[in-house]
Tab-separated table of C-alpha atoms in Angstrom:
chain	number	residue	atom	x	y	z
A	17	MET	CA	-3.734	52.101	-34.781
A	18	ARG	CA	-2.525	51.590	-31.564
A	19	SER	CA	-6.136	52.437	-30.004
A	20	ILE	CA	-7.607	49.724	-32.188
A	21	THR	CA	-5.146	47.205	-30.575
A	22	PHE	CA	-6.513	48.364	-27.282
A	23	ILE	CA	-10.191	47.752	-28.149
A	24	LEU	CA	-9.646	44.658	-30.119
A	25	ALA	CA	-7.431	42.813	-27.745
A	26	PRO	CA	-10.090	42.661	-24.893
A	27	ALA	CA	-12.814	41.545	-27.124
A	28	MET	CA	-10.673	39.026	-28.524
A	29	LEU	CA	-9.823	37.662	-25.172
A	30	LEU	CA	-13.787	37.737	-24.100
A	31	ALA	CA	-14.676	35.652	-27.347
A	32	SER	CA	-12.138	33.206	-26.596
A	33	SER	CA	-12.932	32.580	-23.135
A	34	ALA	CA	-16.725	32.215	-24.090
A	35	VAL	CA	-15.949	29.762	-26.565
A	36	ALA	CA	-13.866	27.703	-23.908
A	37	GLY	CA	-16.363	28.401	-21.423
A	38	ALA	CA	-18.923	26.614	-24.111
A	39	ALA	CA	-16.916	23.652	-24.555
A	40	GLU	CA	-16.360	23.093	-20.955
A	41	ALA	CA	-20.078	23.387	-20.505
A	42	VAL	CA	-21.090	20.265	-22.831
A	43	PRO	CA	-20.815	17.351	-20.487
A	44	PRO	CA	-19.317	14.015	-22.455
A	45	SER	CA	-21.889	11.709	-23.740
A	46	PRO	CA	-22.215	8.550	-21.469
A	47	VAL	CA	-20.347	5.506	-21.962
A	48	LYS	CA	-22.364	2.510	-22.984
A	49	ILE	CA	-21.495	-0.295	-20.565
A	50	ALA	CA	-22.496	-3.843	-20.264
A	51	VAL	CA	-22.463	-4.937	-16.898
A	52	PHE	CA	-22.623	-8.542	-16.562
A	53	PRO	CA	-23.672	-10.490	-13.565
A	54	PHE	CA	-21.158	-10.802	-10.676
A	55	GLU	CA	-19.219	-14.353	-10.313
A	56	LEU	CA	-18.195	-16.083	-7.466
A	57	VAL	CA	-14.737	-17.683	-6.941
A	58	ASP	CA	-14.510	-19.927	-3.963
A	59	PHE	CA	-10.848	-20.809	-2.640
A	60	SER	CA	-11.994	-21.319	1.040
A	61	ALA	CA	-11.291	-24.718	2.929
A	62	ALA	CA	-14.839	-25.530	2.703
A	63	ALA	CA	-15.236	-25.074	-1.261
A	64	PRO	CA	-14.980	-28.712	-1.875
A	65	TYR	CA	-17.474	-29.904	0.637
A	66	VAL	CA	-19.733	-26.861	0.541
A	67	PRO	CA	-20.728	-25.486	-3.201
A	68	ALA	CA	-22.304	-22.379	-3.704
A	69	ASP	CA	-25.810	-22.210	-2.671
A	70	ASP	CA	-29.092	-20.339	-3.190
A	71	ILE	CA	-27.916	-17.705	-0.803
A	72	ASP	CA	-24.646	-17.058	-2.268
A	73	ARG	CA	-26.565	-16.722	-5.656
A	74	GLU	CA	-29.049	-14.257	-4.170
A	75	GLN	CA	-26.056	-12.184	-2.651
A	76	LEU	CA	-24.362	-12.225	-6.265
A	77	ARG	CA	-27.529	-11.024	-7.732
A	78	HIS	CA	-27.553	-8.091	-5.031
A	79	SER	CA	-24.387	-7.093	-5.972
A	80	THR	CA	-24.797	-6.840	-9.628
A	81	GLU	CA	-27.870	-4.683	-8.924
A	82	GLU	CA	-26.263	-2.383	-6.912
A	83	ALA	CA	-23.258	-1.933	-9.169
A	84	ARG	CA	-25.963	-1.421	-12.156
A	85	ARG	CA	-27.935	1.098	-10.130
A	86	LEU	CA	-24.932	2.942	-8.876
A	87	ILE	CA	-23.365	3.324	-12.565
A	88	ALA	CA	-26.883	4.008	-13.974
A	89	GLU	CA	-27.437	6.966	-11.687
A	90	SER	CA	-23.970	8.331	-12.133
A	91	GLY	CA	-25.095	9.758	-15.487
A	92	ARG	CA	-21.470	8.995	-16.652
A	93	TYR	CA	-22.583	5.735	-18.011
A	94	GLN	CA	-25.524	4.075	-19.917
A	95	LEU	CA	-26.213	0.654	-19.117
A	96	VAL	CA	-26.540	-1.884	-22.047
A	97	ASP	CA	-29.206	-4.719	-21.296
A	98	THR	CA	-27.249	-8.064	-21.188
A	99	GLY	CA	-30.178	-10.194	-21.110
A	100	THR	CA	-30.315	-10.774	-24.660
A	101	ALA	CA	-26.744	-12.409	-24.654
A	102	ASN	CA	-27.858	-14.809	-22.104
A	103	GLU	CA	-26.771	-17.700	-24.482
A	104	GLN	CA	-23.393	-16.517	-25.082
A	105	ILE	CA	-22.771	-15.757	-21.720
A	106	ALA	CA	-23.702	-19.288	-20.844
A	107	LYS	CA	-21.340	-20.952	-23.971
A	108	ALA	CA	-18.641	-18.840	-22.590
A	109	GLY	CA	-19.046	-20.348	-18.944
A	110	GLN	CA	-17.209	-18.073	-16.358
A	111	LEU	CA	-16.739	-14.761	-17.902
A	112	ARG	CA	-13.809	-14.338	-15.514
A	113	ASP	CA	-11.736	-17.434	-16.882
A	114	CYS	CA	-12.551	-16.423	-20.818
A	115	GLU	CA	-9.631	-14.478	-21.583
A	116	GLY	CA	-11.624	-11.046	-22.143
A	117	CYS	CA	-14.392	-12.715	-24.121
A	118	GLU	CA	-17.051	-10.389	-22.215
A	119	ALA	CA	-15.536	-7.519	-24.349
A	120	GLY	CA	-16.751	-9.291	-27.670
A	121	ILE	CA	-20.144	-9.784	-26.132
A	122	ALA	CA	-20.356	-6.290	-25.099
A	123	ALA	CA	-19.367	-5.140	-28.446
A	124	GLY	CA	-22.233	-7.331	-30.024
A	125	LEU	CA	-24.608	-5.432	-27.648
A	126	ALA	CA	-23.429	-2.035	-29.103
A	127	ALA	CA	-21.714	-1.379	-25.727
A	128	ASP	CA	-18.376	0.635	-25.641
A	129	GLN	CA	-17.174	-0.970	-22.442
A	130	SER	CA	-17.635	-4.167	-20.330
A	131	MET	CA	-17.460	-4.980	-16.854
A	132	ILE	CA	-17.247	-8.142	-14.773
A	133	GLY	CA	-17.521	-8.315	-11.185
A	134	ILE	CA	-15.923	-11.017	-9.158
A	135	VAL	CA	-16.316	-11.937	-5.529
A	136	THR	CA	-13.440	-14.156	-4.400
A	137	ARG	CA	-13.965	-16.002	-1.197
A	138	ILE	CA	-11.058	-16.723	0.778
A	139	THR	CA	-12.526	-18.150	3.981
A	140	ARG	CA	-16.002	-18.019	5.061
A	141	THR	CA	-15.443	-14.341	6.454
A	142	GLU	CA	-12.921	-13.163	4.149
A	143	TYR	CA	-13.743	-11.807	1.104
A	144	ALA	CA	-12.474	-9.515	-2.288
A	145	VAL	CA	-14.675	-7.643	-4.511
A	146	THR	CA	-13.000	-7.031	-7.976
A	147	TYR	CA	-14.301	-5.308	-11.118
A	148	LYS	CA	-12.763	-5.645	-14.442
A	149	ILE	CA	-13.721	-3.057	-17.109
A	150	ARG	CA	-12.527	-3.631	-20.765
A	151	ASP	CA	-12.874	-1.791	-24.015
A	152	ALA	CA	-15.545	-3.631	-26.069
A	153	ARG	CA	-13.721	-2.754	-29.112
A	154	SER	CA	-10.035	-3.760	-28.320
A	155	GLY	CA	-10.807	-6.083	-25.393
A	156	GLY	CA	-8.001	-4.086	-23.459
A	157	LEU	CA	-8.263	-3.672	-20.010
A	158	VAL	CA	-9.632	0.074	-18.737
A	159	ASP	CA	-9.768	-0.534	-15.263
A	160	VAL	CA	-9.297	-3.284	-12.442
A	161	GLN	CA	-10.177	-2.273	-8.953
A	162	GLN	CA	-10.300	-4.708	-5.662
A	163	THR	CA	-11.480	-4.253	-1.976
A	164	ASP	CA	-11.247	-6.633	0.714
A	165	LEU	CA	-13.890	-7.497	3.537
A	166	ARG	CA	-12.701	-9.114	6.585
A	167	MET	CA	-14.918	-10.504	9.127
A	168	GLY	CA	-17.992	-10.555	6.951
A	169	ALA	CA	-20.750	-12.825	5.624
A	170	ASN	CA	-21.925	-12.791	1.970
A	171	VAL	CA	-24.585	-10.274	2.815
A	172	ALA	CA	-21.429	-7.765	2.517
A	173	TRP	CA	-20.733	-8.452	-0.821
A	174	SER	CA	-23.243	-5.770	-2.388
A	175	ARG	CA	-21.277	-3.450	0.305
A	176	GLY	CA	-17.966	-3.955	-1.207
A	177	ALA	CA	-19.472	-3.454	-4.651
A	178	ARG	CA	-21.245	-0.225	-3.506
A	179	TRP	CA	-17.759	0.752	-2.026
A	180	LEU	CA	-16.064	-0.117	-5.353
A	181	ILE	CA	-18.058	1.675	-7.751
A	182	GLN	CA	-18.584	4.771	-5.276
A	183	ARG	CA	-15.034	5.327	-4.349
A	184	ARG	CA	-13.023	3.659	-7.534
A	185	LEU	CA	-14.951	4.035	-10.675
A	186	LEU	CA	-17.122	7.060	-10.009
A	187	GLU	CA	-14.418	9.181	-8.215
A	188	ARG	CA	-11.707	8.799	-10.667
A	189	PRO	CA	-11.920	11.445	-13.834
A	190	GLN	CA	-13.811	10.785	-17.165
């Protein structure tokens, strides 16, 4: 009887470690995420006199594209096309001010999560770039991160978005 135990114990250990190894080898399926266009909030002293212009809009577009590119390339996320929800987005106005309505829009697009990006202009050379990720079903915040840019111009917004995605979103464990 004792010899059977010595024979079966190692076999059971090998079998259980093989099952555990197989479970670890299967990567989780990518999270479907709707990444909405970045928005600008201007708190600078010049805001009442110098409204957002085409250059600002172009830099917001670059920031959005950079965030989407990095998120898609990570393999952890699957981008959901937000273009079909343009009417809903326009109706909501600024997504940053709609109390999480972007989560409902993302749920309607069959996404698991929504992401909005916000560039806050503090002065003409100081900015903050923030992203907010919500669960599309519950609307609850999943993650909020921010980085500050000093002595930069609006061409640095995409660099701030890139840093946030690489150093905050993609470095955190799944």
